Amino acid sequence: MHSILYRIFNISLLSIFLILASCKNEDDIDLSNEAIHPTSISLLTDHLDISGKDLSARFEFSITPSNSSIVFSFDGENANLQLDQIVASKAGDTDSYVTSPASFHIIDVTPSLNEEGKCIDGQYTVTVRADAVDADGEEMVALVVTTEDRQGNPLKLYSSPMSVTFDTHPHIYGITLGGFEAVKTDADTFYVKLPYGTKTSELPAEFDSNSDILAGNIENPTTLDLSRPVELTASFNGATKEYTLIAYYSDLPILYIETPSSITSKDNWVKNCTIQIANAGDMDYTYESAQMKGRGNTTWGFPKKPYAIKLDKKAEVLGMPKHKRWCLLANWLDRTNLRNEIALEIGHRLTGLEWTPSGKFVDVVFNGEFVGNYYLCEQIKVDKNRVNIDEMSEADVEGDAISGGYLLELDKNYDEVNKFRSDILNLPVNFKDPDEDVLQDAQFKYMKDHFNDIESKLAGHTDYAVIESMLDIDSFIDWWILHELTGNAEPNHPKSSYMYKKRNGKLYAGPAWDFDWGTLRSSEYWTINKAIWYRYLFTYPEFKDRVKERWSASKAALSTIPEHIQTVADYISESCEYDCSIWPIDYIVNYDEELSHAESVARLKRIYIDRFNWIDANISKLTAH
């Protein structure tokens, strides 16, 4: 009891001393028996947030009358300044039980000061500190002052309610890197946008935090290496919280790729790769245990390398349907970076093509090195989400089962295990599906014979109704329109020219693929009228009539491609301008290699419009030659 009284006495003396020293001259103190008691109190805020490293916060209140004589104490049995945990405000002059909040308490009260450092009559500042560690919540409280009425009876004055939120978890509130402020996008991720070309290996770092920060093995770092996403640990009072800090450079998603060894081959997969997609909002994701290798024929030999990706399981990527296999197209030859994307967009608008690959532009950081703008897209594969035909099995060698499905590529590289050359035109036909582990001799023979049978009937000018029963005519027409609009002469070799056959079904043209080389250049002639089987198809009046019908039906959708070009160009321009600087082109195929990105895009739009208009004016005069 003695110790309690001693404590109260000391607190009271301290409060009196503070008030006397800060606010009053000794002559101003009224020590008469006519003490002026407060009659009401008012909070100057309705919300208090307790956070920060010292786990404290301050609020102000005022008393009426402002010259009331009262010495505040906030601790012990005789405390006259308390917080009461409530739901609604209380009023009245009856003695009430005060329930102190469990998570915070008053640690100080002082007179409030104005900007000049002078006391404000009747106004006080209360400091509150949180008690619990690694906790958060919200409580409603009222401030309670215990005093007397004029008759000397006990009186409790209650303020209006105040919400108090508190959070004593470890936190990083903000990060600044080399003068660039990071933005917190969710509970544990910060993004910082850096200019292209920023040296990321040693960026000055400043943290706004209530915690100690650990980056790797470095405590409270003053610099950070942002060539890769950085894992940060905030530590406070024995509790920890993990954060990720990621650099990005444009509005594009960014891929951070880590491989255990260099990718030097387009034949051998490198295993145990990690692909982290960031700056993609809800589509951010990390794919572990992926495999990667080089891809492409001619393009693999260029400085900027394209890659094939195989995930360990089927997964959505940037909103595209689930699959394991994906491509990173480098577009090194294409100053606009748009030719593949624009061609695939045309394919999506041509309804005769059942499936056309989709893709997304991304920035890529490869093992800590920024390598520029890439096009991440679906690889051509047989699947319900892609080329949707019945997959063959080893057992499908009898009856109707042997009739499908097959995916073929006509390509002069002629580099698949299972392949043949057609009897009449010597076309190089490669089996893409079934692959060599599944395809049986009987299946190979069936598809080879079927392909040659179609070619023989076309060359022999068999009745058109027979041709219609074997070929999906609309797909062959729309595939032709796509190549003519883009001026893609690859089918003349042929290269990257796909066909597929469904079980018990016709042979289809497509999907479309590979448009970065020599496309959308000025031309006023038909590009592929003699390619593959078109030399035969255009001898049929029925086929030419159907071509004109398909063009008329598709014109409206195709006429707005220039607007699409500009929209996508604006979206990727920041990325492409820098890509141009790190990947100069010394191989002339599209004749825009020395232009800026903006200049090359303007040229691409002009060429498309001219090509569209030329086709529209000349399609009525179609011949086979």
PDB file of N, CA and C in Angstrom, residues 13 33-34 41 45 51 104 106 150 184 230 288 376 386 407 424 482 518 568 592 600:
ATOM      1  N   LEU A  13       2.768  14.529  -8.597  1.00  0.00           N
ATOM      2  CA  LEU A  13       3.740  15.614  -8.524  1.00  0.00           C
ATOM      3  C   LEU A  13       4.325  15.910  -9.904  1.00  0.00           C
ATOM      4  N   ASN A  33      -9.990  27.471  -2.095  1.00  0.00           N
ATOM      5  CA  ASN A  33     -10.918  26.351  -1.984  1.00  0.00           C
ATOM      6  C   ASN A  33     -11.974  26.369  -3.068  1.00  0.00           C
ATOM      7  N   GLU A  34     -12.035  27.448  -3.852  1.00  0.00           N
ATOM      8  CA  GLU A  34     -13.026  27.559  -4.922  1.00  0.00           C
ATOM      9  C   GLU A  34     -12.474  26.963  -6.224  1.00  0.00           C
ATOM     10  N   ILE A  41     -15.801  16.858 -21.415  1.00  0.00           N
ATOM     11  CA  ILE A  41     -14.555  16.631 -22.163  1.00  0.00           C
ATOM     12  C   ILE A  41     -14.908  16.307 -23.607  1.00  0.00           C
ATOM     13  N   THR A  45     -10.391  13.845 -32.069  1.00  0.00           N
ATOM     14  CA  THR A  45     -10.289  12.880 -33.163  1.00  0.00           C
ATOM     15  C   THR A  45     -11.255  11.749 -32.875  1.00  0.00           C
ATOM     16  N   SER A  51       0.760   2.209 -34.416  1.00  0.00           N
ATOM     17  CA  SER A  51       1.689   1.424 -35.224  1.00  0.00           C
ATOM     18  C   SER A  51       3.040   2.110 -35.145  1.00  0.00           C
ATOM     19  N   PHE A 104      -3.883  -1.924 -25.155  1.00  0.00           N
ATOM     20  CA  PHE A 104      -3.117  -0.684 -25.114  1.00  0.00           C
ATOM     21  C   PHE A 104      -3.499   0.075 -23.853  1.00  0.00           C
ATOM     22  N   ILE A 106      -2.664   4.092 -21.524  1.00  0.00           N
ATOM     23  CA  ILE A 106      -2.104   5.443 -21.513  1.00  0.00           C
ATOM     24  C   ILE A 106      -0.739   5.407 -20.826  1.00  0.00           C
ATOM     25  N   ARG A 150     -20.196  20.311  -8.172  1.00  0.00           N
ATOM     26  CA  ARG A 150     -20.057  21.467  -7.287  1.00  0.00           C
ATOM     27  C   ARG A 150     -20.329  21.128  -5.833  1.00  0.00           C
ATOM     28  N   LYS A 184       3.429  -0.905 -52.671  1.00  0.00           N
ATOM     29  CA  LYS A 184       2.988  -2.167 -52.080  1.00  0.00           C
ATOM     30  C   LYS A 184       1.720  -2.614 -52.779  1.00  0.00           C
ATOM     31  N   VAL A 230      13.943  -9.712 -54.677  1.00  0.00           N
ATOM     32  CA  VAL A 230      14.660  -9.761 -53.401  1.00  0.00           C
ATOM     33  C   VAL A 230      13.689 -10.184 -52.302  1.00  0.00           C
ATOM     34  N   GLU A 288       7.834 -23.561 -60.745  1.00  0.00           N
ATOM     35  CA  GLU A 288       9.043 -24.275 -60.347  1.00  0.00           C
ATOM     36  C   GLU A 288       9.241 -25.504 -61.235  1.00  0.00           C
ATOM     37  N   LEU A 376       5.520 -14.140 -75.334  1.00  0.00           N
ATOM     38  CA  LEU A 376       5.260 -15.428 -74.688  1.00  0.00           C
ATOM     39  C   LEU A 376       3.948 -15.966 -75.243  1.00  0.00           C
ATOM     40  N   ARG A 386      -5.965 -26.502 -77.471  1.00  0.00           N
ATOM     41  CA  ARG A 386      -5.190 -25.999 -78.614  1.00  0.00           C
ATOM     42  C   ARG A 386      -5.715 -26.641 -79.903  1.00  0.00           C
ATOM     43  N   LEU A 407      -1.317 -34.266 -86.661  1.00  0.00           N
ATOM     44  CA  LEU A 407      -0.856 -32.894 -86.857  1.00  0.00           C
ATOM     45  C   LEU A 407       0.422 -32.951 -87.682  1.00  0.00           C
ATOM     46  N   ILE A 424       3.720 -36.334-105.685  1.00  0.00           N
ATOM     47  CA  ILE A 424       3.685 -35.499-106.890  1.00  0.00           C
ATOM     48  C   ILE A 424       4.501 -34.218-106.715  1.00  0.00           C
ATOM     49  N   LEU A 482      -4.850 -15.052 -94.633  1.00  0.00           N
ATOM     50  CA  LEU A 482      -3.891 -14.594 -93.626  1.00  0.00           C
ATOM     51  C   LEU A 482      -2.508 -14.407 -94.233  1.00  0.00           C
ATOM     52  N   GLY A 518      10.253 -11.241 -93.222  1.00  0.00           N
ATOM     53  CA  GLY A 518       9.880 -10.754 -94.538  1.00  0.00           C
ATOM     54  C   GLY A 518       8.389 -10.576 -94.751  1.00  0.00           C
ATOM     55  N   VAL A 568      -1.580  -1.881 -79.624  1.00  0.00           N
ATOM     56  CA  VAL A 568      -0.544  -2.761 -79.069  1.00  0.00           C
ATOM     57  C   VAL A 568       0.812  -2.066 -79.094  1.00  0.00           C
ATOM     58  N   ASP A 592      12.942  -2.293 -92.247  1.00  0.00           N
ATOM     59  CA  ASP A 592      12.685  -1.238 -91.266  1.00  0.00           C
ATOM     60  C   ASP A 592      13.700  -1.313 -90.126  1.00  0.00           C
ATOM     61  N   SER A 600       8.860   2.481 -87.389  1.00  0.00           N
ATOM     62  CA  SER A 600       8.591   1.169 -87.978  1.00  0.00           C
ATOM     63  C   SER A 600       7.111   0.796 -87.829  1.00  0.00           C
TER      64      SER A 600
END
